Short mmCIF file of C-alpha atoms and ligand atoms in Angstrom, two decimals:
data_model
loop_
_atom_site.label_atom_id
_atom_site.label_comp_id
_atom_site.label_asym_id
_atom_site.label_seq_id
_atom_site.Cartn_x
_atom_site.Cartn_y
_atom_site.Cartn_z
CA MET A 1 -53.71 42.39 114.39
CA ARG A 2 -54.95 40.70 117.56
CA ILE A 3 -52.41 40.83 120.34
CA ALA A 4 -51.91 39.11 123.68
CA LEU A 5 -49.34 40.37 126.15
CA ILE A 6 -47.51 37.90 128.35
CA ILE A 7 -45.82 39.76 131.17
CA LEU A 8 -43.24 37.82 133.16
CA ALA A 9 -43.39 38.73 136.82
CA ALA A 10 -42.64 35.58 138.79
CA GLY A 11 -39.10 36.38 139.87
CA LYS A 12 -38.24 37.18 143.46
CA GLY A 13 -35.77 39.95 142.89
CA THR A 14 -33.37 38.80 145.60
CA ARG A 15 -31.16 41.85 145.19
CA MET A 16 -34.03 44.18 146.12
CA GLU A 17 -33.63 42.93 149.74
CA SER A 18 -37.38 43.19 150.14
CA ASP A 19 -40.46 41.33 151.36
CA LEU A 20 -42.33 42.87 148.44
CA PRO A 21 -42.09 41.12 145.06
CA LYS A 22 -39.74 43.08 142.83
CA VAL A 23 -42.33 44.07 140.23
CA LEU A 24 -44.45 45.77 142.91
CA HIS A 25 -41.79 48.30 143.79
CA LYS A 26 -42.96 51.65 142.54
CA ILE A 27 -41.67 54.12 140.02
CA ALA A 28 -43.50 57.46 139.93
CA GLY A 29 -46.24 56.08 142.16
CA ALA A 30 -47.06 52.96 140.15
CA PRO A 31 -45.66 49.43 140.52
CA MET A 32 -43.11 48.53 137.84
CA LEU A 33 -45.57 45.89 136.69
CA VAL A 34 -48.13 48.61 135.95
CA HIS A 35 -45.56 50.50 133.88
CA ALA A 36 -45.00 47.36 131.82
CA MET A 37 -48.76 46.82 131.45
CA GLN A 38 -49.15 50.46 130.53
CA SER A 39 -46.51 50.41 127.78
CA GLY A 40 -48.09 47.26 126.35
CA ALA A 41 -51.50 48.94 126.43
CA ALA A 42 -50.43 51.05 123.45
CA LEU A 43 -50.92 47.92 121.33
CA GLU A 44 -54.53 47.62 122.51
CA PRO A 45 -54.05 43.97 123.48
CA GLU A 46 -57.03 41.68 123.51
CA ARG A 47 -55.54 39.66 126.37
CA VAL A 48 -53.12 40.51 129.10
CA ILE A 49 -51.56 37.56 130.92
CA VAL A 50 -49.39 38.19 133.95
CA VAL A 51 -47.15 35.31 135.01
CA ALA A 52 -46.82 35.58 138.78
CA GLY A 53 -44.80 33.46 141.21
CA HIS A 54 -43.16 35.09 144.22
CA GLY A 55 -45.86 37.01 146.09
CA ALA A 56 -48.40 35.91 143.48
CA GLU A 57 -51.40 37.14 145.49
CA LYS A 58 -50.03 40.64 145.81
CA VAL A 59 -48.95 40.67 142.18
CA GLU A 60 -52.41 39.54 141.15
CA ALA A 61 -54.08 42.27 143.22
CA ALA A 62 -51.88 44.97 141.69
CA ALA A 63 -52.43 43.69 138.15
CA LEU A 64 -56.21 43.52 138.57
CA ASP A 65 -56.30 46.91 140.22
CA HIS A 66 -54.79 48.37 137.08
CA ASP A 67 -56.63 46.19 134.57
CA PRO A 68 -59.55 44.11 135.87
CA GLU A 69 -59.50 42.12 132.62
CA ALA A 70 -55.94 40.89 133.11
CA GLN A 71 -55.48 37.17 133.64
CA ILE A 72 -53.02 35.88 136.19
CA VAL A 73 -51.27 32.56 135.80
CA VAL A 74 -48.99 31.21 138.48
CA GLN A 75 -45.53 29.80 137.91
CA SER A 76 -44.92 28.12 141.24
CA GLU A 77 -41.30 27.21 140.54
CA GLN A 78 -39.06 29.59 138.59
CA LEU A 79 -37.51 27.23 136.08
CA GLY A 80 -36.63 29.88 133.51
CA THR A 81 -38.16 32.41 131.16
CA GLY A 82 -39.26 29.73 128.67
CA HIS A 83 -41.00 27.80 131.44
CA ALA A 84 -42.62 31.05 132.62
CA VAL A 85 -44.10 31.82 129.21
CA ALA A 86 -45.29 28.20 128.87
CA GLN A 87 -47.50 28.72 131.96
CA SER A 88 -49.77 30.94 129.86
CA ARG A 89 -50.47 28.17 127.35
CA ASP A 90 -53.91 27.28 128.74
CA ALA A 91 -54.94 30.90 129.07
CA LEU A 92 -54.16 31.44 125.39
CA GLU A 93 -55.36 28.08 124.06
CA ASP A 94 -58.26 29.69 122.17
CA PHE A 95 -56.36 32.80 121.19
CA ASP A 96 -55.65 33.42 117.55
CA GLY A 97 -53.10 36.19 117.12
CA ASP A 98 -49.69 37.39 118.19
CA ALA A 99 -48.20 37.00 121.63
CA ILE A 100 -45.67 39.51 122.87
CA VAL A 101 -43.54 38.69 125.89
CA LEU A 102 -42.65 41.60 128.18
CA TYR A 103 -40.79 41.66 131.51
CA GLY A 104 -42.49 43.10 134.58
CA ASP A 105 -39.19 44.58 135.73
CA THR A 106 -38.47 46.44 132.48
CA PRO A 107 -40.74 49.45 132.73
CA PHE A 108 -39.54 51.83 130.03
CA ILE A 109 -40.24 50.16 126.69
CA SER A 110 -41.77 52.81 124.43
CA ASP A 111 -44.92 52.53 122.35
CA ALA A 112 -42.87 53.16 119.22
CA THR A 113 -40.58 50.21 119.97
CA LEU A 114 -43.50 47.83 120.53
CA GLU A 115 -45.08 49.03 117.31
CA LYS A 116 -41.79 48.39 115.51
CA MET A 117 -41.83 44.80 116.80
CA VAL A 118 -45.40 44.27 115.62
CA ALA A 119 -44.55 45.72 112.21
CA ALA A 120 -41.48 43.44 111.91
CA ARG A 121 -43.71 40.41 112.41
CA LYS A 122 -44.95 40.88 108.85
CA GLY A 123 -41.51 39.77 107.64
CA ALA A 124 -40.52 37.19 110.27
CA ASP A 125 -42.06 34.43 112.38
CA VAL A 126 -40.17 35.42 115.53
CA VAL A 127 -39.20 38.98 116.37
CA VAL A 128 -36.74 39.72 119.17
CA LEU A 129 -36.03 43.15 120.62
CA GLY A 130 -32.30 43.78 120.87
CA PHE A 131 -30.13 46.72 121.83
CA ASP A 132 -26.55 47.72 121.43
CA ALA A 133 -25.12 47.62 124.94
CA ALA A 134 -22.46 50.04 126.15
CA ASP A 135 -21.48 47.33 128.62
CA PRO A 136 -22.96 44.01 127.48
CA ALA A 137 -22.13 42.39 130.83
CA ARG A 138 -24.23 39.24 131.37
CA TYR A 139 -26.95 39.85 128.80
CA GLY A 140 -27.80 37.22 126.23
CA ARG A 141 -26.10 37.90 122.87
CA LEU A 142 -27.88 38.02 119.51
CA ILE A 143 -26.12 35.98 116.82
CA LEU A 144 -27.00 37.33 113.39
CA ASP A 145 -26.79 35.66 110.02
CA GLY A 146 -26.89 38.52 107.55
CA ASP A 147 -30.01 40.47 108.39
CA ARG A 148 -31.65 37.42 109.95
CA LEU A 149 -31.40 36.38 113.56
CA ASP A 150 -29.80 32.96 113.87
CA ARG A 151 -29.92 32.30 117.62
CA ILE A 152 -29.47 33.82 121.04
CA VAL A 153 -26.76 32.64 123.36
CA GLU A 154 -26.86 33.26 127.09
CA TYR A 155 -23.76 34.78 128.63
CA LYS A 156 -23.15 31.70 130.78
CA ASP A 157 -23.16 29.47 127.71
CA ALA A 158 -21.28 31.80 125.36
CA THR A 159 -17.79 31.43 123.95
CA ASP A 160 -15.32 34.32 124.30
CA GLU A 161 -15.96 35.18 120.67
CA GLU A 162 -19.72 35.33 121.29
CA ARG A 163 -19.21 37.38 124.45
CA ALA A 164 -17.44 40.00 122.32
CA ILE A 165 -20.77 40.73 120.59
CA THR A 166 -22.46 43.89 121.89
CA LEU A 167 -25.91 43.34 120.34
CA CYS A 168 -27.88 42.07 123.33
CA ASN A 169 -31.23 40.49 124.09
CA SER A 170 -33.76 42.75 125.85
CA GLY A 171 -35.94 39.74 126.57
CA LEU A 172 -38.94 40.94 124.54
CA ILE A 173 -40.15 38.48 121.93
CA ALA A 174 -43.10 38.49 119.53
CA ALA A 175 -44.50 35.53 117.64
CA ASP A 176 -47.80 34.00 116.61
CA SER A 177 -49.25 32.61 119.82
CA ALA A 178 -49.72 29.00 118.63
CA THR A 179 -46.25 29.01 117.05
CA LEU A 180 -44.72 30.32 120.28
CA PHE A 181 -46.12 27.44 122.35
CA ASP A 182 -45.12 24.90 119.68
CA LEU A 183 -41.57 26.19 119.78
CA LEU A 184 -41.53 26.21 123.59
CA ASP A 185 -42.38 22.48 123.57
CA ALA A 186 -38.94 21.86 122.12
CA VAL A 187 -37.02 23.99 124.63
CA GLY A 188 -34.93 21.95 127.06
CA ASN A 189 -32.85 22.87 130.09
CA ASP A 190 -29.53 21.32 129.17
CA ASN A 191 -27.48 24.48 129.61
CA ALA A 192 -25.20 26.25 132.06
CA ALA A 193 -28.08 27.48 134.24
CA GLY A 194 -30.21 24.33 133.99
CA GLU A 195 -33.14 26.59 133.01
CA TYR A 196 -35.68 26.62 130.23
CA TYR A 197 -34.54 29.61 128.19
CA LEU A 198 -37.17 31.51 126.22
CA PRO A 199 -34.52 32.82 123.79
CA ASP A 200 -33.87 29.21 122.67
CA ILE A 201 -37.02 29.41 120.54
CA VAL A 202 -35.05 31.42 117.98
CA ALA A 203 -32.68 28.59 117.06
CA ILE A 204 -35.54 26.08 117.18
CA ALA A 205 -37.56 28.25 114.80
CA ARG A 206 -34.64 28.44 112.38
CA ASP A 207 -34.21 24.65 112.50
CA ARG A 208 -37.86 24.31 111.54
CA GLY A 209 -37.47 26.59 108.55
CA LEU A 210 -39.14 29.55 110.24
CA SER A 211 -37.58 32.99 110.16
CA ALA A 212 -36.42 35.22 112.97
CA THR A 213 -35.32 38.81 113.05
CA ALA A 214 -34.20 41.41 115.55
CA VAL A 215 -35.38 44.99 115.88
CA THR A 216 -33.46 47.34 118.13
CA CYS A 217 -34.19 50.14 120.52
CA ASP A 218 -32.22 52.56 122.64
CA GLU A 219 -30.53 50.89 125.59
CA ALA A 220 -32.29 53.29 128.00
CA GLU A 221 -35.63 51.68 127.15
CA THR A 222 -34.47 48.23 128.17
CA LEU A 223 -33.31 49.41 131.57
CA GLY A 224 -34.21 46.71 134.06
CA VAL A 225 -34.42 47.08 137.81
CA ASN A 226 -32.65 44.57 140.04
CA SER A 227 -31.69 46.57 143.14
CA ARG A 228 -32.85 49.59 145.14
CA ALA A 229 -30.05 51.60 143.58
CA GLU A 230 -31.34 50.74 140.12
CA LEU A 231 -34.86 51.54 141.28
CA ALA A 232 -33.73 55.01 142.36
CA ARG A 233 -31.97 55.47 139.03
CA ALA A 234 -35.11 54.40 137.15
CA GLU A 235 -37.17 56.86 139.21
CA ALA A 236 -34.75 59.69 138.38
CA LEU A 237 -34.88 58.79 134.71
CA PHE A 238 -38.67 58.72 134.74
CA GLN A 239 -38.87 62.07 136.51
CA ALA A 240 -36.43 63.71 134.12
CA ARG A 241 -38.41 62.53 131.10
CA ALA A 242 -41.80 63.40 132.56
CA ARG A 243 -40.69 66.92 133.54
CA ALA A 244 -39.16 67.52 130.13
CA ALA A 245 -42.36 66.32 128.44
CA LEU A 246 -44.51 68.74 130.47
CA VAL A 247 -42.19 71.66 129.84
CA ALA A 248 -42.19 70.85 126.14
CA ASP A 249 -46.00 70.83 126.24
CA GLY A 250 -46.18 74.35 127.63
CA VAL A 251 -46.04 74.00 131.42
CA THR A 252 -43.87 76.61 133.17
CA MET A 253 -41.52 75.33 135.87
CA GLN A 254 -38.86 77.50 137.44
CA ALA A 255 -37.08 74.52 138.97
CA PRO A 256 -38.23 71.34 137.21
CA ASP A 257 -35.76 69.21 139.18
CA THR A 258 -37.65 69.96 142.39
CA VAL A 259 -41.07 68.94 141.03
CA PHE A 260 -42.04 65.29 141.46
CA LEU A 261 -44.55 63.74 139.12
CA SER A 262 -46.49 60.50 139.01
CA TRP A 263 -46.89 58.13 136.10
CA ASP A 264 -50.34 59.58 135.37
CA THR A 265 -49.90 63.27 136.17
CA ALA A 266 -51.64 65.45 133.57
CA ILE A 267 -51.03 69.21 133.47
CA GLY A 268 -52.39 71.61 130.85
CA ARG A 269 -50.42 74.27 128.99
CA ASP A 270 -49.80 77.68 130.50
CA THR A 271 -50.08 76.24 133.96
CA GLU A 272 -47.28 77.29 136.25
CA VAL A 273 -45.78 74.88 138.74
CA GLU A 274 -43.56 76.55 141.32
CA PRO A 275 -40.62 74.77 142.97
CA ASN A 276 -40.96 71.82 145.36
CA VAL A 277 -44.38 70.55 144.40
CA ILE A 278 -45.30 66.87 144.66
CA PHE A 279 -47.87 65.27 142.40
CA ALA A 280 -48.90 61.91 143.83
CA PRO A 281 -51.00 59.66 141.56
CA GLY A 282 -54.33 60.68 140.05
CA VAL A 283 -53.87 64.41 139.54
CA THR A 284 -55.14 66.45 136.61
CA VAL A 285 -54.54 70.17 136.37
CA GLU A 286 -56.18 72.14 133.58
CA SER A 287 -54.58 74.91 131.55
CA GLY A 288 -53.74 78.22 133.08
CA ALA A 289 -53.69 77.19 136.73
CA ARG A 290 -50.99 78.00 139.23
CA ILE A 291 -49.60 75.45 141.66
CA ARG A 292 -47.50 77.34 144.14
CA ALA A 293 -44.43 76.16 146.02
CA PHE A 294 -44.39 73.27 148.52
CA SER A 295 -47.86 71.97 147.70
CA HIS A 296 -48.78 68.29 147.76
CA LEU A 297 -51.51 67.03 145.42
CA GLU A 298 -53.05 63.57 145.13
CA GLY A 299 -56.15 62.20 143.38
CA CYS A 300 -57.55 65.62 142.65
CA HIS A 301 -58.63 67.90 139.84
CA VAL A 302 -57.68 71.56 139.51
CA SER A 303 -59.48 73.70 136.94
CA ARG A 304 -58.41 76.60 134.79
CA GLY A 305 -57.42 79.76 136.64
CA ALA A 306 -57.27 78.09 140.05
CA VAL A 307 -54.43 78.93 142.45
CA VAL A 308 -53.19 76.30 144.89
CA GLY A 309 -50.70 76.96 147.69
CA PRO A 310 -48.05 77.77 148.67
CA TYR A 311 -48.09 74.92 151.20
CA ALA A 312 -51.50 73.53 150.23
CA ARG A 313 -52.52 69.89 150.44
CA LEU A 314 -55.10 68.49 148.03
CA ARG A 315 -56.08 64.94 148.91
CA PRO A 316 -58.14 62.39 146.95
CA GLY A 317 -61.51 63.66 145.80
CA ALA A 318 -60.62 67.35 145.93
CA GLU A 319 -62.33 69.00 142.96
CA LEU A 320 -61.46 72.63 142.37
CA ALA A 321 -63.58 74.47 139.81
CA GLU A 322 -62.36 77.48 137.83
CA ASP A 323 -60.73 80.35 139.69
CA VAL A 324 -60.81 78.63 143.08
CA HIS A 325 -58.10 79.77 145.49
CA VAL A 326 -56.74 77.36 148.08
CA GLY A 327 -54.01 79.00 150.10
CA ASN A 328 -51.34 78.16 152.64
CA PHE A 329 -51.87 75.34 155.12
CA VAL A 330 -55.26 74.47 153.70
CA GLU A 331 -56.13 70.78 153.34
CA VAL A 332 -58.96 69.70 151.04
CA LYS A 333 -60.24 66.11 150.87
CA ASN A 334 -63.23 64.62 149.05
CA ALA A 335 -64.75 68.04 148.53
CA GLN A 336 -66.11 70.06 145.62
CA LEU A 337 -65.22 73.71 145.57
CA ALA A 338 -67.35 75.51 142.96
CA THR A 339 -66.21 78.42 140.81
CA GLY A 340 -64.42 81.20 142.62
CA VAL A 341 -64.45 79.66 146.10
CA LYS A 342 -61.70 81.06 148.29
CA ALA A 343 -60.14 79.20 151.21
CA ASN A 344 -56.93 81.05 151.66
CA HIS A 345 -55.59 80.25 155.10
CA LEU A 346 -55.21 77.40 157.59
CA SER A 347 -58.33 75.31 156.97
CA TYR A 348 -59.48 71.73 156.75
CA ILE A 349 -62.22 71.10 154.21
CA GLY A 350 -63.20 67.43 154.09
CA ASP A 351 -66.34 65.71 152.78
CA ALA A 352 -67.89 68.99 151.68
CA ASP A 353 -69.69 70.77 148.85
CA ILE A 354 -69.05 74.48 148.66
CA GLY A 355 -71.07 76.72 146.34
CA ALA A 356 -69.72 79.27 143.89
CA GLY A 357 -68.16 82.43 145.23
CA THR A 358 -68.21 81.35 148.87
CA ASN A 359 -65.42 82.59 151.13
CA ILE A 360 -64.04 80.29 153.80
CA GLY A 361 -62.38 82.27 156.58
CA ALA A 362 -59.00 81.46 158.10
CA GLY A 363 -58.94 78.50 160.44
CA THR A 364 -62.30 77.07 159.37
CA ILE A 365 -62.69 73.35 159.95
CA THR A 366 -65.29 70.93 158.68
CA CYS A 367 -65.63 68.51 161.60
CA ASN A 368 -66.44 65.57 159.35
CA TYR A 369 -65.60 62.63 161.58
CA ASP A 370 -67.41 61.56 164.71
CA GLY A 371 -64.93 58.82 165.49
CA VAL A 372 -66.88 56.20 163.55
CA PHE A 373 -68.69 57.79 160.59
CA LYS A 374 -67.83 60.55 158.13
CA HIS A 375 -70.43 63.26 157.51
CA ARG A 376 -70.84 65.93 154.82
CA THR A 377 -70.85 69.67 155.07
CA VAL A 378 -72.86 71.51 152.41
CA ILE A 379 -72.42 75.23 151.93
CA GLY A 380 -74.39 77.24 149.34
CA GLU A 381 -73.31 79.97 146.96
CA GLY A 382 -71.99 83.35 148.01
CA ALA A 383 -71.78 82.39 151.65
CA PHE A 384 -69.26 83.83 154.09
CA ILE A 385 -67.81 81.52 156.71
CA GLY A 386 -66.21 83.58 159.44
CA SER A 387 -62.70 82.81 160.62
CA ASN A 388 -62.30 79.86 162.92
CA THR A 389 -65.76 78.44 162.29
CA MET A 390 -66.21 74.79 163.26
CA LEU A 391 -68.78 73.22 160.97
CA VAL A 392 -69.96 70.11 162.80
CA ALA A 393 -71.19 67.79 160.05
CA PRO A 394 -73.70 66.79 158.91
CA VAL A 395 -74.59 70.42 158.48
CA THR A 396 -75.88 72.70 155.72
CA VAL A 397 -75.26 76.41 155.35
CA GLY A 398 -77.57 78.11 152.82
CA ASP A 399 -76.76 80.52 149.98
CA ALA A 400 -75.54 83.93 151.08
CA ALA A 401 -75.52 82.90 154.74
CA LEU A 402 -72.89 84.14 157.21
CA THR A 403 -71.31 82.56 160.24
CA GLY A 404 -69.73 84.66 162.94
CA SER A 405 -66.02 84.17 163.64
CA GLY A 406 -65.31 81.46 166.14
CA SER A 407 -68.73 79.87 165.80
CA VAL A 408 -69.36 76.20 166.37
CA ILE A 409 -72.12 75.49 163.86
CA THR A 410 -74.06 72.39 164.88
CA SER A 411 -77.38 73.01 163.15
CA ASP A 412 -78.32 74.07 159.64
CA VAL A 413 -78.17 77.75 158.70
CA PRO A 414 -80.97 78.88 156.34
CA ALA A 415 -80.07 80.93 153.26
CA GLY A 416 -79.32 84.56 153.97
CA ASP A 417 -79.14 84.12 157.78
CA LEU A 418 -76.34 85.08 160.13
CA ALA A 419 -75.43 82.29 162.54
CA MET A 420 -73.53 82.94 165.77
CA GLY A 421 -72.56 79.93 167.81
CA ARG A 422 -70.23 81.22 170.51
CA ALA A 423 -70.35 82.68 174.01
CA ARG A 424 -71.59 86.27 174.15
CA GLN A 425 -68.87 88.77 174.99
CA GLU A 426 -69.04 90.65 178.30
CA ASN A 427 -66.86 93.69 179.17
CA LYS A 428 -65.96 94.44 182.82
CA PRO A 429 -65.08 98.13 183.06
CA GLY A 430 -61.55 98.82 184.39
CA MET A 431 -61.08 95.17 185.35
CA GLY A 432 -58.19 94.60 182.88
CA ARG A 433 -55.94 97.21 184.41
CA LYS A 434 -56.83 96.13 187.99
CA LEU A 435 -55.97 92.52 187.25
CA MET A 436 -52.55 93.46 185.79
CA GLU A 437 -51.72 95.54 188.84
CA MET A 438 -52.60 92.69 191.16
CA LEU A 439 -50.40 90.27 189.24
CA ARG A 440 -47.42 92.62 189.11
CA ALA A 441 -47.66 93.20 192.84
CA ARG A 442 -47.69 89.46 193.45
CA LYS A 443 -44.53 89.07 191.36
CA VAL A 444 -42.70 91.73 193.40
CA ARG A 445 -43.65 89.96 196.65
CA GLN A 446 -42.40 86.66 195.26
CA GLN A 447 -39.07 88.18 194.27
CA LYS A 448 -38.64 89.51 197.78
CA GLY A 449 -39.35 86.05 199.13
CA GLN A 450 -42.46 87.26 200.96
CA ASP A 451 -44.92 84.85 199.30
C1 UD1 C 501 -32.90 37.30 130.45
C2 UD1 C 501 -32.57 36.66 129.12
C3 UD1 C 501 -31.32 37.35 128.52
C4 UD1 C 501 -31.56 38.82 128.41
C5 UD1 C 501 -31.98 39.41 129.75
C6 UD1 C 501 -32.41 40.83 129.58
C7 UD1 C 501 -33.23 34.34 129.31
C8 UD1 C 501 -32.81 32.96 129.52
N1 UD1 C 501 -32.28 35.26 129.31
O1 UD1 C 501 -31.84 36.99 131.34
O2 UD1 C 501 -31.04 36.82 127.24
O3 UD1 C 501 -30.39 39.47 127.94
O4 UD1 C 501 -33.09 38.68 130.29
O5 UD1 C 501 -32.69 41.40 130.83
O6 UD1 C 501 -34.39 34.60 129.08
N2 UD1 C 501 -38.87 35.21 135.17
C9 UD1 C 501 -39.99 34.50 135.51
N3 UD1 C 501 -39.89 33.16 135.74
C10 UD1 C 501 -38.71 32.50 135.61
C11 UD1 C 501 -37.57 33.23 135.27
C12 UD1 C 501 -37.69 34.60 135.04
O7 UD1 C 501 -41.09 35.06 135.62
O8 UD1 C 501 -38.72 31.30 135.82
C13 UD1 C 501 -39.00 36.65 134.93
C14 UD1 C 501 -38.21 37.45 135.93
O9 UD1 C 501 -39.02 37.80 137.03
C15 UD1 C 501 -37.82 38.68 135.13
C16 UD1 C 501 -37.70 38.14 133.72
O10 UD1 C 501 -38.43 36.95 133.67
O11 UD1 C 501 -38.82 39.66 135.13
C17 UD1 C 501 -36.25 37.90 133.30
O12 UD1 C 501 -35.69 36.93 134.15
P1 UD1 C 501 -34.18 37.01 134.63
O13 UD1 C 501 -33.91 35.86 135.50
O14 UD1 C 501 -33.91 38.37 135.16
O15 UD1 C 501 -33.43 36.82 133.25
P2 UD1 C 501 -31.92 37.18 132.94
O16 UD1 C 501 -31.05 36.17 133.52
O17 UD1 C 501 -31.69 38.60 133.27
CA1 CA C 502 -32.67 40.29 134.63
#
């Protein structure tokens, strides 16, 4: 089955009280729109059309960032969901297959539900996703005729009797693409809202002798976001599910509620995640690693047996090979740490390659930035970087080389050499005690008001 997704994302989202279009507000580090695109991706769609309106340029950028093949069509005036879908007519003119309409502000539709809709298309021309609402509020109501769907009535247009129905419209609809646009041609706006309602295609289909049916899903999946409060609730729901999924897959967490995950966080089994860890987007952690308390990870990869934190920061491009240790107050950015590298205390490692088994002493800094350009630091295998070494990049330290503590390393260190880049120490015999005596005497004079 060839499938095109049409994702409606033109609305302003007035109740968000935001300059940002609603669908670009993030849940677990990804815009809601991306969540919708992502759930639709399970159907391996041949086309993805995003209908943008408010903030169309930003919406387009976010959509293309996630899927460069997506097509954006602009609905410049929001005249209703039917009108929104109709904007994708040209983009799908040559498309032969099913179109499925999703909402950009409904991020939690499951793969299984979408697959159920596709399967139901074998028995009906139009398939609508419904749900049994605990509080049906202002949702559209599904009017059934036996096991067929007869029509959908919007709350504003419904009679009291119709409003008593709890089977509601999620908004998702599937139909053959050409049929969908044919049906939309007949949709008018003579209704309480003066809008072109997408759900009207159901009654029109029935009038034309086509069939319609409803499949249902859990109400939690159809959760839409209209306000910041609902956004926070959606975030909490996402986090709860994502934590539970990791724990079920064999990740140990002492306090799952304190661990924050992103939409794409991947963690292998037998990895332990201590309390208060944040996974920003783009993190993969292999099996059997340990992420200790209060660490912050983003855009990085942590291999088997590695230990990170407590209080470590892994920024984009940090690649930790097996058994690497990155300890407290160590920041790693755009750097490869080969097997068994240890950087246990108070360091900044940025734009660097560090060979296997090398030890980075406390307080070491790769000085990677000259104010305009970034430069790389390359350190070989089995090297020992003394505490508080400043590595002024670009600089290379060879295999098994050493740097003395407190060195400022500005030129390359050949393999096996010891580099010292600091002032030579000088001892003045007895001078320490003499100095202290002088100072104490001065203090006494001051206290007596003599100085
Ligand atoms: C819609 C359905 C209703 C359903 C409910 C589920 C219609 C007429 N009603 O109502 O049956 O129960 O969703 O949440 O379809 N949008 C556009 N362009 C437009 C109008 C809307 O892109 O011109 C987008 C919005 O940004 C939003 C989605 O379509 O993502 C739904 O629009 P909204 O106005 O929220 O529809 P509801 O009134 O909630
Ligand atoms: Ca809505």
